[in-house]
Coordinates of C-alpha atoms in Angstrom, one line a residue:
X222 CA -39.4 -0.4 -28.7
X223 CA -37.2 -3.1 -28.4
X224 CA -37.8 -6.9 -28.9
X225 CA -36.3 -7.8 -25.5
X226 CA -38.5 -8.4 -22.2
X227 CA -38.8 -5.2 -20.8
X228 CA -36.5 -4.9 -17.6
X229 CA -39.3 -2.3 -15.7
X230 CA -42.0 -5.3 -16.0
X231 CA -42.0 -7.5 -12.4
X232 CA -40.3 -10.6 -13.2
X233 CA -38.0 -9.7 -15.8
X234 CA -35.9 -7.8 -13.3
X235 CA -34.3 -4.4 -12.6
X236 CA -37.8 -2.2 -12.1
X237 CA -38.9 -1.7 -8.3
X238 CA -41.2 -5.2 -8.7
X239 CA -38.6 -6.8 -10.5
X240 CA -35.8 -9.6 -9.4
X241 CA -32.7 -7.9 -9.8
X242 CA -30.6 -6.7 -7.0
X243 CA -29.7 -2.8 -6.3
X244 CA -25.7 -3.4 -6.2
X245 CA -23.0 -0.5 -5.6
X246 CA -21.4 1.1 -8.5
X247 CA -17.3 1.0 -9.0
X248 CA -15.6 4.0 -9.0
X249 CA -13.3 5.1 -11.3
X250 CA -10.1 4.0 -10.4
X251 CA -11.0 0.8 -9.7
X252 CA -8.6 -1.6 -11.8
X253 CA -11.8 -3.5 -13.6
X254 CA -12.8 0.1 -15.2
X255 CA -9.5 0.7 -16.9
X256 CA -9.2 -2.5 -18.6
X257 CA -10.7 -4.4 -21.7
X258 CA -13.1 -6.7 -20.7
X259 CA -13.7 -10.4 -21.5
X260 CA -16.4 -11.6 -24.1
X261 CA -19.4 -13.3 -23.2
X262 CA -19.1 -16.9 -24.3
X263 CA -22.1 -18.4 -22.3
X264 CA -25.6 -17.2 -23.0
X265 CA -29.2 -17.8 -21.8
X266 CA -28.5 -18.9 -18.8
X267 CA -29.3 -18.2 -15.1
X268 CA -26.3 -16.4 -14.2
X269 CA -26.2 -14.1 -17.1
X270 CA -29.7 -13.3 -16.7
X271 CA -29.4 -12.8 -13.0
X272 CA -26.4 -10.4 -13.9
X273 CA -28.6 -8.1 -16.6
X274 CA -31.1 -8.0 -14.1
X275 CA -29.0 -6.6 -11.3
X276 CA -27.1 -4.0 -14.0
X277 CA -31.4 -3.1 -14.5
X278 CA -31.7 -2.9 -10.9
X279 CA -28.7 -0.9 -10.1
X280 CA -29.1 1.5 -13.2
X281 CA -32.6 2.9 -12.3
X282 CA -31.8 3.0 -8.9
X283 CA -28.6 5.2 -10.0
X284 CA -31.0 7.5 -12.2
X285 CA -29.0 6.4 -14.9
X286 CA -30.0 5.2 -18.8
X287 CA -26.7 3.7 -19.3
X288 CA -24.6 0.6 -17.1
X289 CA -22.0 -1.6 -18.2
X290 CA -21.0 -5.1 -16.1
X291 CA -17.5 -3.7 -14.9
X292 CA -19.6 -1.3 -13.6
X293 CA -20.6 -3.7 -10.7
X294 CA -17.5 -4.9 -10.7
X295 CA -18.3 -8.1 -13.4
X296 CA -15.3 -8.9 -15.8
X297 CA -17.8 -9.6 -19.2
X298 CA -18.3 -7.3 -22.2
X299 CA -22.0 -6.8 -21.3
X300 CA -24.1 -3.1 -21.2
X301 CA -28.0 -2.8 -20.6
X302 CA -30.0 0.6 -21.6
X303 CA -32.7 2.1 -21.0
X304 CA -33.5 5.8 -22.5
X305 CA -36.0 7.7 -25.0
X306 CA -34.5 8.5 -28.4
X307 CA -35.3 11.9 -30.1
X308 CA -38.1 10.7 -31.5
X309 CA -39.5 10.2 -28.0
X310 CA -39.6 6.2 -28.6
X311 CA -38.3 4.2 -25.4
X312 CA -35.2 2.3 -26.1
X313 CA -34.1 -0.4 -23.8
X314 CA -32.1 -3.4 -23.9
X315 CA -29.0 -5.8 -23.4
X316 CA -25.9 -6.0 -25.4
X317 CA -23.1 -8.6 -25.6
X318 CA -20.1 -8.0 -27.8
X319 CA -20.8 -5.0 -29.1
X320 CA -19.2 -4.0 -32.5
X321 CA -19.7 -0.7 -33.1
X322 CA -19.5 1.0 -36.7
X323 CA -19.6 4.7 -37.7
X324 CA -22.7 5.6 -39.8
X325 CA -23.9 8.4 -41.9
X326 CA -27.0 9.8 -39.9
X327 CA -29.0 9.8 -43.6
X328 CA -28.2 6.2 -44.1
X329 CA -31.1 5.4 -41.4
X330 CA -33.2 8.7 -41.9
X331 CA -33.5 9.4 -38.2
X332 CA -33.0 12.6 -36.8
X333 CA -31.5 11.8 -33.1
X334 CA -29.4 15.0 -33.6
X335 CA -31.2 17.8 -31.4
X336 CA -27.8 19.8 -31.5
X337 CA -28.8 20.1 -27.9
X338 CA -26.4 19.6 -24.9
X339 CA -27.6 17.4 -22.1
X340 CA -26.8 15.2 -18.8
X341 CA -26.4 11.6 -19.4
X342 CA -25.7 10.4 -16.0
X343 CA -25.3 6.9 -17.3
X344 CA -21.9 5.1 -16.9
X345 CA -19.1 4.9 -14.2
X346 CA -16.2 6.9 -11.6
X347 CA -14.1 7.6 -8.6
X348 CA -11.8 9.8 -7.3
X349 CA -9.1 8.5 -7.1
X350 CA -8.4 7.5 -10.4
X351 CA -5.4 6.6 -11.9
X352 CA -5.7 6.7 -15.6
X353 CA -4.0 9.6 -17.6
X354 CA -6.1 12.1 -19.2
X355 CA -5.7 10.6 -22.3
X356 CA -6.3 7.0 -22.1
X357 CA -3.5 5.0 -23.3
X358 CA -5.5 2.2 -24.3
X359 CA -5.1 1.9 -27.9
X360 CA -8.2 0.2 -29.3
X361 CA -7.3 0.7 -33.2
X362 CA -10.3 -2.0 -34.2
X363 CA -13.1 -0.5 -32.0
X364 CA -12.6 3.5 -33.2
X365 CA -13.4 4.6 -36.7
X366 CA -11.8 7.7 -38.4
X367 CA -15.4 9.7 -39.7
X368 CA -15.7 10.3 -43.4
X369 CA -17.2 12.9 -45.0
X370 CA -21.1 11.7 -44.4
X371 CA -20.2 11.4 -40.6
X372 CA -19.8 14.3 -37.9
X373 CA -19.3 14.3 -34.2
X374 CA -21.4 15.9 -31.8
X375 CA -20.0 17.5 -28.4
X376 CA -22.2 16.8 -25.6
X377 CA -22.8 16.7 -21.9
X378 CA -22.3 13.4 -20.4
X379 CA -21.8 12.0 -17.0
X380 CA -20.9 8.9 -15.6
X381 CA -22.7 6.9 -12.5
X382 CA -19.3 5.6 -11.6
X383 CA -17.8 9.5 -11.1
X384 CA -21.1 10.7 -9.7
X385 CA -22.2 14.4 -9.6
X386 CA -19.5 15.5 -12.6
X387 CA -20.0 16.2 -16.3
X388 CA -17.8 16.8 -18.8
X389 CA -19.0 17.7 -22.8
X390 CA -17.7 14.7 -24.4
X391 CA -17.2 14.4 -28.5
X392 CA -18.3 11.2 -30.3
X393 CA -19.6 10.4 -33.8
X394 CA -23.3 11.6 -34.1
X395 CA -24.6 8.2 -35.7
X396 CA -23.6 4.7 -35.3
X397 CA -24.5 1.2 -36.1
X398 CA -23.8 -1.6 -32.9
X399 CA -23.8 -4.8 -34.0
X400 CA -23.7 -7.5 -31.1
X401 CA -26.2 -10.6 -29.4
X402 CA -28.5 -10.4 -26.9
X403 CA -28.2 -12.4 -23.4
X404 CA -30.0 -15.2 -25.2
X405 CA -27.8 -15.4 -27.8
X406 CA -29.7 -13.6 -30.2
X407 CA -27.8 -11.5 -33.0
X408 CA -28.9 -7.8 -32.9
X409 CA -28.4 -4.6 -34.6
X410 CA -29.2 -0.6 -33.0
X411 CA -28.8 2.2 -35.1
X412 CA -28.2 5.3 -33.3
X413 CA -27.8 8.8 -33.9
X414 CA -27.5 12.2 -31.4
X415 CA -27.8 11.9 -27.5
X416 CA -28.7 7.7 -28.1
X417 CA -25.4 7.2 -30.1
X418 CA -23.4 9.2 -27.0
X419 CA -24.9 7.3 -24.4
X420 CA -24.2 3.8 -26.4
X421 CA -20.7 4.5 -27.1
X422 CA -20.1 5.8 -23.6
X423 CA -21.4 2.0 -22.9
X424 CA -18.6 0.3 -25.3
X425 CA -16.1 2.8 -24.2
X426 CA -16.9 1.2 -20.5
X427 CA -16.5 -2.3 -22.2
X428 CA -12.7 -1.4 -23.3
X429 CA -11.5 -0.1 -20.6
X430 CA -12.2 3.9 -21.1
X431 CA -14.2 6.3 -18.8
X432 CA -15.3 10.0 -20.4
X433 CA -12.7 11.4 -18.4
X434 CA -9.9 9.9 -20.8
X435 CA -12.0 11.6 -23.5
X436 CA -11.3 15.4 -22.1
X437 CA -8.3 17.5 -21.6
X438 CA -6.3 17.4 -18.6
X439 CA -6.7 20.7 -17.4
X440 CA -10.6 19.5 -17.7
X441 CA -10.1 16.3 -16.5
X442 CA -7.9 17.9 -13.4
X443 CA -10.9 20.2 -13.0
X444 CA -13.0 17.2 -12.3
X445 CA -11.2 15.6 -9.6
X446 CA -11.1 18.9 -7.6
X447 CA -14.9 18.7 -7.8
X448 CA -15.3 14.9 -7.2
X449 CA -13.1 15.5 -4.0
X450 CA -15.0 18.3 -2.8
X451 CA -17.9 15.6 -3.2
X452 CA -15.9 13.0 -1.6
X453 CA -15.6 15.6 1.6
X454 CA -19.0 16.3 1.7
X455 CA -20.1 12.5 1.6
X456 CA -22.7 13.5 -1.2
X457 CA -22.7 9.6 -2.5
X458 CA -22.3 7.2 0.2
X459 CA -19.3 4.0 -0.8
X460 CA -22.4 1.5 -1.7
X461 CA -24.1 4.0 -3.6
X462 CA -27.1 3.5 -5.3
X463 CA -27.3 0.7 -2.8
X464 CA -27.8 3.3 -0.3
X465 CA -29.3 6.6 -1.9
X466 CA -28.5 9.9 -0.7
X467 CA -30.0 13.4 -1.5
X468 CA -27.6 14.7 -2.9
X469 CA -28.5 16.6 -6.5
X470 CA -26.6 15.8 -9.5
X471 CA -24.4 18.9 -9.9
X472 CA -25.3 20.8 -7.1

């Protein structure tokens, strides 16, 4: 549950009923992906509840759980989400500012961690990128070294703004965010397994870093050959979501 207006409810935006605007996603590539973004200074307001409503919008139209504001091109450190944890709970929300901290998955007795690998087609990508394999944004006071009650977990993630590719992707199993919501409101998720990936893949979006910086570059080289084989085949049209297509994730 969350204690924010759910987005799939007509009026608050982002569900088929709702207000917000289907927009299309930026690939990766695009300058506004490969950069740290700017904080959100101004809240409750019309414009940034117009913008959460359009990253709503845009997400479920993507198939996606996951969308951060560069994402649709918006310079602001702003994600929304939408997904059920292990526990089969629904989580959704918006997040300003995110802080994230590493946990210890027994500090909040949850038990996210399904071992399991799976497709989390929520987050960004393009072609033609131009990042290294290795990012060389250096983010020293957003990434945590684990200690001994943390591990990582390798999973399979995707990313709506490098459609149709996965990659498994390794992150720390449990996390705390700390951060407002778009009214202003100070908020805290804790978040272990596949809920934990699919937030940090969110921050990561927020400083500037797509999964692909994440992987290896004979991995990440193995990824472009596929996106391009997309690209050829048209499988997600330029405005995508904004116009669907029938293409298959991973076919």
């Amino acid at each position: 549950m969350s204690s924010q207006p759910d987005p799939r409810q007509e009026g608050e935006g982002g569900g088929a009923s709702g207000r917000g605007k289907i927009l299309p996603i930026v690939r990766w590539g695009t300058p506004i992906l490969h950069r740290e973004l700017r904080p959100v200074t101004a809240f409750d307001t019309k414009e940034l509840d117009a913008l959460v409503a359009d990253m709503f919008a845009t997400m479920y139209a993507a198939g996606g759980v996951g969308l951060a504001a560069n994402q649709i091109g918006v310079d602001l450190r702003v994600f929304v989400y939408d997904m059920d944890d292990a526990r089969g709970t629904r989580r959704w929300g918006a997040v300003c500012n995110p802080i994230i901290e590493p946990s210890s998955q027994k500090a909040f007795g949850d038990s996210d961690d399904d071992g399991g690998s799976h497709e989390a087609p929520g987050g960004t990508g393009s072609a033609g990128f131009n990042t290294p394999a290795h990012s060389s944004h250096q983010h020293h006071h957003h990434h945590h070294q684990p200690h001994a009650l943390q591990r990582t977990l390798s999973m399979t993630e995707g990313c709506l703004s490098y459609p149709g590719i996965s990659a498994s992707v390794s992150r720390l199993g449990a996390i705390t965010i700390n951060g407002v919501d778009q009214r202003g409101e100070a908020l805290t998720i804790h978040a272990t397994g596949f809920f934990s990936h699919v937030l940090q893949h969110e921050v990561d979006h927020l400083n500037g870093i797509v999964y692909g910086d994440r992987v290896s570059l004979g991995r990440r080289e193995e990824m472009d050959r596929k996106y391009k084989d997309l690209e050829a085949k048209k499988a997600y049209p330029d405005d995508w979501p904004a116009t669907q297509t029938d293409h298959k994730w991973g076919d």
